[in-house]
Coordinates of C-alpha atoms in Angstrom, one line a residue:
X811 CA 0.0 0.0 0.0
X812 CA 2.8 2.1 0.9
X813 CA 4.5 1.5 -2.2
X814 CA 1.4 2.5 -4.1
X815 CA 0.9 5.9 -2.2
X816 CA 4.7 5.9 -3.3
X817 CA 4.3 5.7 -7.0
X818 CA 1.2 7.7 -7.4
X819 CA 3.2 10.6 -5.8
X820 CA 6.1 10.2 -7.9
X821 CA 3.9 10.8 -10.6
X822 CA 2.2 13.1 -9.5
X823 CA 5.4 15.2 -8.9
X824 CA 6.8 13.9 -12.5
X825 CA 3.9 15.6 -13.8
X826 CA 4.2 19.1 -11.8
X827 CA 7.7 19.4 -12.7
X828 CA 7.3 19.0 -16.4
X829 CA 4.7 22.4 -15.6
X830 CA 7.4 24.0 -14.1
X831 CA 7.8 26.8 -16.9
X832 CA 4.6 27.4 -16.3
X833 CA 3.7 30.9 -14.7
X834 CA 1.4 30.2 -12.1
X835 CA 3.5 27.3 -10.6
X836 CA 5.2 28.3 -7.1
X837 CA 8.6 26.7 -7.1
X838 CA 7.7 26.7 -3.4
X839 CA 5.4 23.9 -4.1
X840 CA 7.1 21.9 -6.4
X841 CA 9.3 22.1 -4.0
X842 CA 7.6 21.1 -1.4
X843 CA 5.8 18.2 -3.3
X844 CA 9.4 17.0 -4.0
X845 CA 10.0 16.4 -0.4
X846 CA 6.6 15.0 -0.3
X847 CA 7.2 12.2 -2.6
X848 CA 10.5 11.4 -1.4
X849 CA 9.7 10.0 1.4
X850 CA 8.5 6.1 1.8
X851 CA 6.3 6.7 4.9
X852 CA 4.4 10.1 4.3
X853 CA 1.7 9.0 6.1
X854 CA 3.4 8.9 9.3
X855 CA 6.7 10.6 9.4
X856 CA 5.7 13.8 6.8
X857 CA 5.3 17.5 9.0
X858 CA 1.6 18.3 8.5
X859 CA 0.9 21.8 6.8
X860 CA -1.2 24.7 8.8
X861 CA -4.2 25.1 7.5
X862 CA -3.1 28.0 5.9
X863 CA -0.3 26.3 3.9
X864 CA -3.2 24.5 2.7
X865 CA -5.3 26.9 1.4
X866 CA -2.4 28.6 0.2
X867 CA -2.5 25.3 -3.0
X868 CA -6.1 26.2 -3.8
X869 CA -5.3 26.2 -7.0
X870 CA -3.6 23.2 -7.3
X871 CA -5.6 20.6 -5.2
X872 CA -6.3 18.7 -8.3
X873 CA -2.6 17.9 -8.5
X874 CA -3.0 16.5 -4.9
X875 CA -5.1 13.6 -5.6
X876 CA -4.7 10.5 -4.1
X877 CA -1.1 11.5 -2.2
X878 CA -1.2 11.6 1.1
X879 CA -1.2 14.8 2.9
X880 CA -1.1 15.6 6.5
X881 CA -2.9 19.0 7.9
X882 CA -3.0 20.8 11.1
X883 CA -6.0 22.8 12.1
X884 CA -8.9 23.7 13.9
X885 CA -12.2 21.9 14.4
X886 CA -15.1 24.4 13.7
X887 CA -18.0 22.1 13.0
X888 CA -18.2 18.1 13.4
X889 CA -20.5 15.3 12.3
X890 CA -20.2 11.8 12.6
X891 CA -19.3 11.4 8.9
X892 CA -17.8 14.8 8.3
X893 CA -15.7 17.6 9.4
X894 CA -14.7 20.9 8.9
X895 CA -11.4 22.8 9.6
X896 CA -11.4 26.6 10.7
X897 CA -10.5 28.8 7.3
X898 CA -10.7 25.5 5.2
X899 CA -13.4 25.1 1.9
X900 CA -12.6 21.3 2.2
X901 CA -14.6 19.2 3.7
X902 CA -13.2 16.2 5.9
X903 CA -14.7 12.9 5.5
X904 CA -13.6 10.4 8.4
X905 CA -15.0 7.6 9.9
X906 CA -18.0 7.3 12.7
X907 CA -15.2 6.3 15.1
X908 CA -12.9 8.9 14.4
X909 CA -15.3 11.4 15.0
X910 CA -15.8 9.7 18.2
X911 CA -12.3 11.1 19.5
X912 CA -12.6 15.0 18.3
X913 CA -14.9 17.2 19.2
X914 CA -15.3 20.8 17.8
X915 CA -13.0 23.7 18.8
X916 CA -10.1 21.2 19.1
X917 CA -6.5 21.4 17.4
X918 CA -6.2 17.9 15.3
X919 CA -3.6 16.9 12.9
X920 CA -5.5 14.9 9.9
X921 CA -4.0 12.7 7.8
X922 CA -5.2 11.4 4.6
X923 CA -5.6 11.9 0.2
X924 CA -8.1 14.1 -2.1
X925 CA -10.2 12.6 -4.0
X926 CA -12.5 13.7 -6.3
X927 CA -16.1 12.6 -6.8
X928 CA -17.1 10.8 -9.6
X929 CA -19.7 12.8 -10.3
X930 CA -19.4 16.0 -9.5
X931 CA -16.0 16.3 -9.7
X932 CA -16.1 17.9 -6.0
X933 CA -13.1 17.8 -4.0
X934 CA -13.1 16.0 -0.9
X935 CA -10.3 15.1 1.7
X936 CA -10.5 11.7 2.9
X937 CA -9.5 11.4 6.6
X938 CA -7.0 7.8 7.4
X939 CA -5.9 9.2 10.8
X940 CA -7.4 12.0 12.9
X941 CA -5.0 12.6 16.2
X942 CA -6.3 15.8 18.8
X943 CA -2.9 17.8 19.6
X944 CA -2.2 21.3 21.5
X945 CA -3.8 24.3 21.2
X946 CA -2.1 27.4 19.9
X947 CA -2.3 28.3 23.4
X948 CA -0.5 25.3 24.9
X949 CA 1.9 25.6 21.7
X950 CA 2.8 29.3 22.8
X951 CA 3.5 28.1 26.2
X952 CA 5.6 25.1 25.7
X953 CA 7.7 27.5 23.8
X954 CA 7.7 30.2 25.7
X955 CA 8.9 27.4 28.7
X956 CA 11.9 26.4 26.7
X957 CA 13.5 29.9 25.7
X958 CA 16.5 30.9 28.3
X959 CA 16.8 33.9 29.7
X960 CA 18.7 36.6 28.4
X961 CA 17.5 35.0 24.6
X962 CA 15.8 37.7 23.0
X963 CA 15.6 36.4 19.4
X964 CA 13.3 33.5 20.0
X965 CA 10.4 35.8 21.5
X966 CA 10.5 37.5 18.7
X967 CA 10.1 34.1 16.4
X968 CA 7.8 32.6 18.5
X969 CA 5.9 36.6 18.6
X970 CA 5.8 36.5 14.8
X971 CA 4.1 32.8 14.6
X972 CA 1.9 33.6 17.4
X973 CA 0.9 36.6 15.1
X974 CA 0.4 34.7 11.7
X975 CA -1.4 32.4 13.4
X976 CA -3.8 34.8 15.3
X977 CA -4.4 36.6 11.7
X978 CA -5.3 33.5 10.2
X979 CA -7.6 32.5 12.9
X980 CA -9.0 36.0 13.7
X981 CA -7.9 34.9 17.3
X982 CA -7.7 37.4 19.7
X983 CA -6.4 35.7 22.4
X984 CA -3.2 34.8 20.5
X985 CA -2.6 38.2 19.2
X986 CA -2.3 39.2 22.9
X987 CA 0.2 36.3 23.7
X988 CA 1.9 37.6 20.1
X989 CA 2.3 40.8 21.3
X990 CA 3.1 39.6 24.9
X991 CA 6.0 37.9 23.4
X992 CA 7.6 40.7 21.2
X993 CA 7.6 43.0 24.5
X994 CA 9.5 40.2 26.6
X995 CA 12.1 40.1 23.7
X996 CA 11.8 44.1 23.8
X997 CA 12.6 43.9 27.5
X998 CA 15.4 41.1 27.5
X999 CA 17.0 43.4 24.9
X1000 CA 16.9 46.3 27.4
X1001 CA 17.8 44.0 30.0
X1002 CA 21.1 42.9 28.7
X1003 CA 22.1 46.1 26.5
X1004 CA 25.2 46.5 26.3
X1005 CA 27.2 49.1 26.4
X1006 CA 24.2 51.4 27.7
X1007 CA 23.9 54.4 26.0
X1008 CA 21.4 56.9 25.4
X1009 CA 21.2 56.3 21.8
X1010 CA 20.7 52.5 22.2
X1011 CA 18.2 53.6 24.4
X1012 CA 16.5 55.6 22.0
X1013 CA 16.9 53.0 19.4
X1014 CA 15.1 50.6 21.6
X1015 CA 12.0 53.1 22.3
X1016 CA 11.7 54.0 18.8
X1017 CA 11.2 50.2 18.1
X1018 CA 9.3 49.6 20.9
X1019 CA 6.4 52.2 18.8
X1020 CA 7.2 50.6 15.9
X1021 CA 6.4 47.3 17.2
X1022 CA 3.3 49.4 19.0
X1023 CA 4.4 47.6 21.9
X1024 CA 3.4 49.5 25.5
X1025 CA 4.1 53.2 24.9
X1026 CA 5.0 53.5 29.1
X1027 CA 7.7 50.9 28.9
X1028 CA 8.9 52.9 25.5
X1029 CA 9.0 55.5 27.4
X1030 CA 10.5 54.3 30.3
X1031 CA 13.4 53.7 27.5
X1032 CA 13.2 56.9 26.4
X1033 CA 13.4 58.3 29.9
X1034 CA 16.6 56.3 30.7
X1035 CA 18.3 58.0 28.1
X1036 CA 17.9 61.1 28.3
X1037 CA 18.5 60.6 31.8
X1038 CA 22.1 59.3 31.5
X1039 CA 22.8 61.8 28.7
X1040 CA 22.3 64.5 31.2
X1041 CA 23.7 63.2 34.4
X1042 CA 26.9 62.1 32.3
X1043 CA 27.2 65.5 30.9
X1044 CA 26.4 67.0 34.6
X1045 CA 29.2 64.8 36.0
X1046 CA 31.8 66.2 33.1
X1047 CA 33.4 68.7 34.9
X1048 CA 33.4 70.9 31.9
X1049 CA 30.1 70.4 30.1
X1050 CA 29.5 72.1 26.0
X1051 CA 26.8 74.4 26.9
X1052 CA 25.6 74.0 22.9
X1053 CA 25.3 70.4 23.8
X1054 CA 23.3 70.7 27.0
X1055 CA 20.9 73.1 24.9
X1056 CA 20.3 70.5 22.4
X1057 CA 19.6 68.0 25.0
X1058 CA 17.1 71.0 26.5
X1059 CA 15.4 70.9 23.6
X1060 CA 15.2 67.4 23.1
X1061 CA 13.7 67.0 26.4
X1062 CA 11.2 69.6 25.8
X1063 CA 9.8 68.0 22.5
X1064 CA 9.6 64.4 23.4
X1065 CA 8.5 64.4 27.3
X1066 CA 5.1 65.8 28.1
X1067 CA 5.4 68.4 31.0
X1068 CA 8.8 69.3 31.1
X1069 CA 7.5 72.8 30.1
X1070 CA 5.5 73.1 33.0
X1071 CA 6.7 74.6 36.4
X1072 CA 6.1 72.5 38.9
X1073 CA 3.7 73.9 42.1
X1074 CA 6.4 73.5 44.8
X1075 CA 9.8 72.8 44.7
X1076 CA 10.8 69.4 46.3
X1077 CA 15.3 69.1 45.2
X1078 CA 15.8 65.5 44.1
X1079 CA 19.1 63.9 43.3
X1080 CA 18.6 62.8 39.7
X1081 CA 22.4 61.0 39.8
X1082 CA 21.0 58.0 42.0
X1083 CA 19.7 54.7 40.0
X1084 CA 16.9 54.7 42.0
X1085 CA 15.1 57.1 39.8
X1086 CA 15.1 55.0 36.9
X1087 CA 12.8 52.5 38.9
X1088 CA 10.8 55.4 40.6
X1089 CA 9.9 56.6 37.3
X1090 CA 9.2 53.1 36.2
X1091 CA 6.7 52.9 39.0
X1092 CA 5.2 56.2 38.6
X1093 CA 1.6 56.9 36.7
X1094 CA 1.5 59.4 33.9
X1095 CA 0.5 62.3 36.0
X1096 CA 3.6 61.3 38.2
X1097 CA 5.8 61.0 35.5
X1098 CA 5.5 64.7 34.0
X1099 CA 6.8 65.8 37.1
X1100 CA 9.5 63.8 36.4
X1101 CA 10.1 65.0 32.9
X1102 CA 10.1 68.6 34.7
X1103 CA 12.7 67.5 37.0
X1104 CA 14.7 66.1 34.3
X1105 CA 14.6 69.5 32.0
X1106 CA 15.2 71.7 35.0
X1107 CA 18.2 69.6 36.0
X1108 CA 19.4 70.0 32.2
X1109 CA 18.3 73.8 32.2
X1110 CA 20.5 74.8 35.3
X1111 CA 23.6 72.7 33.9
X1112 CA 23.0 74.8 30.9
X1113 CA 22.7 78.2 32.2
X1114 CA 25.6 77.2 34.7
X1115 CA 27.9 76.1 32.0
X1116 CA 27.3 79.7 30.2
X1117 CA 28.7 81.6 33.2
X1118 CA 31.5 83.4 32.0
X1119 CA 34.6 82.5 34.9
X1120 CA 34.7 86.1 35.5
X1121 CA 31.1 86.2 36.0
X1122 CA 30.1 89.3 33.7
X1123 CA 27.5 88.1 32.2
X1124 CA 26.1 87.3 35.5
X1125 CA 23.1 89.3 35.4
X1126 CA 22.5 88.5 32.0
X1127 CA 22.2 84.7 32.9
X1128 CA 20.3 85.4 36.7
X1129 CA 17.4 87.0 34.6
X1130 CA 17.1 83.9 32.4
X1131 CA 17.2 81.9 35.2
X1132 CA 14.2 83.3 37.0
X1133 CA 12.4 83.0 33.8
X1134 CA 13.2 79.7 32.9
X1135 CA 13.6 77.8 36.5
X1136 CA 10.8 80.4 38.2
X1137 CA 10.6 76.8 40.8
X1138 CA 14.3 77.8 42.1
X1139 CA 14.3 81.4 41.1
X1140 CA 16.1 82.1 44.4
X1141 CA 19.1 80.2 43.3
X1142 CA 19.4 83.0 40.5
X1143 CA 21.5 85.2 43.1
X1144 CA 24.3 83.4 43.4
X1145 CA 24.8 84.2 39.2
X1146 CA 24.4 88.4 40.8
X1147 CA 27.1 87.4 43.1
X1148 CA 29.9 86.5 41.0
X1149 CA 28.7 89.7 38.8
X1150 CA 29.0 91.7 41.9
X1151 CA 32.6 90.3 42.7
X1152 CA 33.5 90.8 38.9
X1153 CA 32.1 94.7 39.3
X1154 CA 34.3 94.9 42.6
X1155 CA 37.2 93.5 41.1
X1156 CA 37.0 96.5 38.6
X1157 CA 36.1 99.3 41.4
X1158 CA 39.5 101.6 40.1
X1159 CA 38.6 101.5 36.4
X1160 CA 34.7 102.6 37.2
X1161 CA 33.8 106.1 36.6
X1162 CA 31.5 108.2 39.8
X1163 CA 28.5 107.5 38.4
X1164 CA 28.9 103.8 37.4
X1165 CA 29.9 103.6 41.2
X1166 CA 26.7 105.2 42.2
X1167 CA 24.6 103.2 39.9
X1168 CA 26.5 99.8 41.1
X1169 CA 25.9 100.9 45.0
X1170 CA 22.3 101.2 44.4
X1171 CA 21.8 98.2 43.1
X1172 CA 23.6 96.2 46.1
X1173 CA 21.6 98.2 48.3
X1174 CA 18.4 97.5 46.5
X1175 CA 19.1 93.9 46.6
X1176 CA 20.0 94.0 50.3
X1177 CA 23.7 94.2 50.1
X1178 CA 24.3 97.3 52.2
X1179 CA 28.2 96.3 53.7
X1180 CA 29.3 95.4 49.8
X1181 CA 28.1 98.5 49.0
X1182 CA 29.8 100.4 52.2
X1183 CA 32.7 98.1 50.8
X1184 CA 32.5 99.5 47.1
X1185 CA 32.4 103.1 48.1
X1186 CA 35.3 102.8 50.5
X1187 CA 37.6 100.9 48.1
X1188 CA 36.6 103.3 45.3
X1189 CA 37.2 106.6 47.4
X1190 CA 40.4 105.3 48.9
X1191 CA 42.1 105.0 45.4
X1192 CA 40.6 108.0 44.0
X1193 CA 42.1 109.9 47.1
X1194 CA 45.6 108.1 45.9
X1195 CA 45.2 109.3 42.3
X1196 CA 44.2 113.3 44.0
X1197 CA 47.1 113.6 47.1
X1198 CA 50.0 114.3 44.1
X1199 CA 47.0 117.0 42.3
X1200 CA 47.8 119.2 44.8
X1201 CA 44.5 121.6 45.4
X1202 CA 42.7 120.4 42.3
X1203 CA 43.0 116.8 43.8
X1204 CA 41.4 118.1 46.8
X1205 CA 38.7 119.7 44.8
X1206 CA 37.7 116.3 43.5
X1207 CA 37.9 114.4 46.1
X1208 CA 35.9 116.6 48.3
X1209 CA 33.3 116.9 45.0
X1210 CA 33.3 112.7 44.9
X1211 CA 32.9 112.6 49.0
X1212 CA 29.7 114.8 48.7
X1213 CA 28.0 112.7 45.8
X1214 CA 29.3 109.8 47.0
X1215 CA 28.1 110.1 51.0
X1216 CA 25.8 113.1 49.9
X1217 CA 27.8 114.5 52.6
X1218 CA 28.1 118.0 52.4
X1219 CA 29.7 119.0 55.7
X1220 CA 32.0 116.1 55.1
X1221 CA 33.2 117.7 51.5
X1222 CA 33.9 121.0 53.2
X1223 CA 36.2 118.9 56.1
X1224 CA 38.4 117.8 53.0
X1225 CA 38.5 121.0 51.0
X1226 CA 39.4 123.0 55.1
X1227 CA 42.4 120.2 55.6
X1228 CA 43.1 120.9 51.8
X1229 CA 43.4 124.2 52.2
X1230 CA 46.0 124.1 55.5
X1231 CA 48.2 121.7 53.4
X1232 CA 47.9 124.0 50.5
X1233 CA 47.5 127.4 51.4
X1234 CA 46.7 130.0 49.0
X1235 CA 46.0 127.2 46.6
X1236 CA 44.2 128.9 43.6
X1237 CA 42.1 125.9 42.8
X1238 CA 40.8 125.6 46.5
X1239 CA 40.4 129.3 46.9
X1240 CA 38.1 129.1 43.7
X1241 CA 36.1 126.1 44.8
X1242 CA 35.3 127.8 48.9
X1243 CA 34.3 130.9 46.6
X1244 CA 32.1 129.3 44.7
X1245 CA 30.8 127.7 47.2
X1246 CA 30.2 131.3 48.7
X1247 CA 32.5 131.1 51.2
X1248 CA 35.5 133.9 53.0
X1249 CA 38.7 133.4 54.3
X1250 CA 38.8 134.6 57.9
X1251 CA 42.7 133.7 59.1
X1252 CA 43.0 130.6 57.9
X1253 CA 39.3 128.8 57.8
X1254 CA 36.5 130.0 55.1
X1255 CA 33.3 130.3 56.6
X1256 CA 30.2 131.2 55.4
X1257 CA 27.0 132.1 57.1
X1258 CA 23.3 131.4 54.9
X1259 CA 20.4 133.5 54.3
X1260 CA 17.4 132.5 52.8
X1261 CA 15.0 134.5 51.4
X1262 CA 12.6 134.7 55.2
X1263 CA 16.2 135.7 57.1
X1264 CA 17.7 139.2 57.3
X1265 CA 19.6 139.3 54.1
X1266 CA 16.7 139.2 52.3
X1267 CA 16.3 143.5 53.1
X1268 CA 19.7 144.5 52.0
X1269 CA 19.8 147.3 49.8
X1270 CA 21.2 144.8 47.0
X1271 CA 19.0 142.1 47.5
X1272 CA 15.3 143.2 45.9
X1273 CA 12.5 142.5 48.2
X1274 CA 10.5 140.0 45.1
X1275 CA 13.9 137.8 45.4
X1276 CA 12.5 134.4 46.5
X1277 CA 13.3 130.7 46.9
X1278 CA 12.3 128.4 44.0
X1279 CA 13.0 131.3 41.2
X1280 CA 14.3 129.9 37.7
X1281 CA 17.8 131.7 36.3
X1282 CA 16.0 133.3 33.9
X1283 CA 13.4 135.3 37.0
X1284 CA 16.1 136.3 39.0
X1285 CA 18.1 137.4 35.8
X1286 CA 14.9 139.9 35.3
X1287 CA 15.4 141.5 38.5
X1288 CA 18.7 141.6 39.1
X1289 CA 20.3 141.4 35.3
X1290 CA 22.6 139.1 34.2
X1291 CA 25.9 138.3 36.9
X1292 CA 28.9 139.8 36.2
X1293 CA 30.5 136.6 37.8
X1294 CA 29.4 133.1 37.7
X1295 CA 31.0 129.8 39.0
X1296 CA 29.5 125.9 39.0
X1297 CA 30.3 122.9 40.7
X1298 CA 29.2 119.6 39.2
X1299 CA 28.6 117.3 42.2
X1300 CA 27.1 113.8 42.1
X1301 CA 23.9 115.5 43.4
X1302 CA 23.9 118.0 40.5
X1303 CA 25.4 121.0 39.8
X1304 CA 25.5 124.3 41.9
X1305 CA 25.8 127.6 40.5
X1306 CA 26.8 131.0 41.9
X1307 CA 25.9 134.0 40.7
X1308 CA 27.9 136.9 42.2
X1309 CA 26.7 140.7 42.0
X1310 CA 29.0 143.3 43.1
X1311 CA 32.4 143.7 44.7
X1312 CA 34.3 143.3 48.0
X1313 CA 31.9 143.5 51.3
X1314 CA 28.7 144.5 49.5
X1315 CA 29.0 141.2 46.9
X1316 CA 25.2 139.5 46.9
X1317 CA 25.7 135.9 45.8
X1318 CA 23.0 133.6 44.8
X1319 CA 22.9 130.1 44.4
X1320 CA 21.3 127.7 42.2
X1321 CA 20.6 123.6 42.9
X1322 CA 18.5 121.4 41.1
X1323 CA 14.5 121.9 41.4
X1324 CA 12.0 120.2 39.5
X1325 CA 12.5 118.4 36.3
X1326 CA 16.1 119.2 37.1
X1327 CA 15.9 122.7 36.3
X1328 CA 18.0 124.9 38.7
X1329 CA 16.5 127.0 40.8
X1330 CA 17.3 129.7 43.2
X1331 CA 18.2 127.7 46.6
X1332 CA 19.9 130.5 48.8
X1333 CA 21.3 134.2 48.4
X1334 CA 23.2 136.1 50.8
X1335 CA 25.7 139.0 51.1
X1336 CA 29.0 139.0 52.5
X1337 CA 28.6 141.4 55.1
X1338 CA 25.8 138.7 56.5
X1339 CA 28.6 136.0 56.7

């Protein structure tokens, strides 16, 4: 019998291969009939084709009469007489007994031929041997028993059969365990990466979506990543600020929330592994403040790693740290500091006024002793730079102690200790004129009177001479002064206007009133000193 199943299979095959030119003939299946009829025992040593493989030779069933064929499938309807397999247009003819064993929704391997009817010319598989075997199911997890760990190739094969399989059979069930399968190969690949780098990492998320595997654990990949990309650059003790803002960016296009401030501050050592499996654990609300964590960590390396070393562009960089990390915008000081020690390491080349400007801001920003610092250091080599000036060096430093301290009394102090070190000094006689002083022995003095004292009723001094006048009013009642000094202080300047000669000499003088205008502060004569 054997031999005769042998024969009519040889030619069978003799006849398909003579076809061979033909178009529509697979060379898959001549192939595969070759190996067919060169065997002596098909019946029971042959690997039975999926039901799919089956279906796949539609086409070419006629060719398979009468040699043996085994097929695998799935029960879907059952008879005592008959059969049918899942996907399959065949029917099954077996015996009453046979059908005895199976039942429907079972996995059975059939063996048997095609014939055709005599009649109708219908093809029908006769069933010799019906055997029930495992389930796709129990397939998948007698497979899944006898991978090793640390194998990650052969969840992928036995993903991609579980997946043919469950497309064939519009199973459900076995799509899950498909997909179950290509995310334990996904995971042993993550497991035993090696070297770890962020862009394996990456590589490893991106296929994790291309597999549309479980977008957490892809981005649990993704997270890792970035992660050591930014605590490796943190740890370099020199970091490439252009690199650090690329992995800013990076951070803010791929993880959602790392935009967003976070409500309270809580500091968190992102170097420790232990993140990595924090994050891991953490839900999706949980994990955006994460992400934050992770772009403000990158943010402050970045802004830190711009910091010029002799902190110039310290304010510059404190100012886009309150704007970008408003969470820790305390921390921005310590950027103003090393400005303020850069400022203070310049004191000797800063002009007055950039020294008044810079002592306002300390002072505004609660740094009263750097600023008492910063004017003494400044005052103390300008008085240096004025002792060899003789009485013009006395001039300005007594100008720079009044709009420096807006000391006043104190400026007159250095011009009366300038003036017994260099007596008869032009430049210091000038200046205690101006000023509206007299020499009496060797001290000027000088005695006020406003406009409510008695000076006010001298002969020279008009009775509508006021306070507050502009120039250009007391210029109408008195006439233009024949003499005229001014003082530019760091409070403004201060004009005199002297009228007159020797004893009977009126002087006014002018400060700054409003909108800076000068205006008439005091006038008095010299016989009222």
């Amino acid at each position: 019998m054997r031999i005769a199943h042998f024969m009519k299979a040889r030619r069978t095959m003799a006849g398909l291969m003579g076809s061979l030119q033909a178009p529509r003939l697979s060379v898959v299946f001549a192939i595969g009939l070759l190996c067919l009829a060169t065997t002596c025992q098909i019946e029971a040593s042959e690997e039975a084709w999926s039901t799919q493989h089956f279906n796949d030779l539609k086409d070419r069933w006629d060719s398979l009469v009468d040699v043996p064929v085994t097929i695998e499938g799935r029960i879907t309807s059952l008879s005592k007489n008959s059969m049918r397999l899942a996907r399959c247009a065949m029917p099954f003819v077996l015996k009453e007994e046979d059908a005895r064993q199976v039942s429907s929704g079972k996995s059975v391997v059939v063996r048997g031929t095609v014939r055709k009817e005599k009649n109708t010319d219908k093809l029908l598989f006769d069933v010799s041997k019906v055997s029930v075997v495992a389930g796709d199911g129990e397939k998948y997890r007698i497979r899944a028993g006898e991978i090793r760990a640390g194998e990650a190739q052969p969840w992928y094969e036995l993903a991609d059969w579980a997946e043919n399989r469950a497309t064939f059979f519009a199973d459900t069930e076995l799509k899950v365990l498909a997909d179950s399968a290509r995310m334990r190969g996904l995971q042993t690949e993550a497991r035993i990466l090696n070297p770890r780098t962020p862009e394996a990492l990456e590589s490893l998320a991106k296929k994790a979506r291309e597999l549309k595997l479980d977008e957490r654990f892809a981005m649990e990949l993704q997270f890792e990543g970035m992660w050591l990309q930014v605590t490796t650059m943190i740890r370099d003790g020199q970091p490439d600020p252009a690199a650090l803002a690329s992995t800013v960016m990076q951070i803010s296009r791929k993880f959602p929330g790392a935009e967003t401030p976070l409500a309270k501050w809580i500091a968190v050592d992102l170097q420790k592994a232990e993140v990595l499996n924090e994050y891991a654990a953490a839900d999706d609300a949980n994990r955006k403040l994460w992400h934050r964590q992770l772009m403000i960590a990158a943010t402050a390396a970045e802004i830190q790693a711009r910091l010029l070393s002799d902190g110039r562009n310290g304010v510059e960089l404190a100012e886009e740290w309150r704007i970008r990390l408003p969470e820790r915008a305390n921390e921005s000081q310590s950027f103003l500091d090393r400005y303020d020690a850069f400022r203070m390491a310049r004191l000797k080349t800063m002009t007055r006024e950039e020294l008044l400007a810079f002592t306002k801001d300390l002072e505004a920003r609660k740094k009263a002793d750097i600023a008492t610092q910063a004017r003494r250091a400044w005052m103390e080599h300008r008085a240096e730079l004025s002792i060899p000036q003789g009485g013009a060096g006395v001039v300005r430093m007594a100008e720079n102690h009044r709009a420096i301290y807006n000391d006043e009394q104190g400026a007159i102090a250095i011009l009366q200790n300038g003036w017994l070190k260099f007596p008869e000094d032009k430049t210091l006689r000038e200046a205690f004129e101006g000023l509206g002083y007299r020499l009496s022995g060797n001290r000027w003095t000088r005695e006020l009177s406003t406009a409510n004292s008695a000076a006010t009723t001298s002969a020279k001094a008009p009775a509508e001479l006021a306070q507050g006048m502009t120039m250009e009013q007391a210029k109408s009642l008195l006439g233009a002064p024949p003499r005229r000094t001014r003082l530019i202080l760091g409070s403004g300047p201060i004009e005199h206007w002297i009228y007159g000669e020797g004893a009977n000499r009126l002087i006014l003088e002018f400060k700054s009133g409003p909108g800076n205008s000068l205006r008439l502060n005091s006038f008095y004569t010299d016989t009222n000193r």
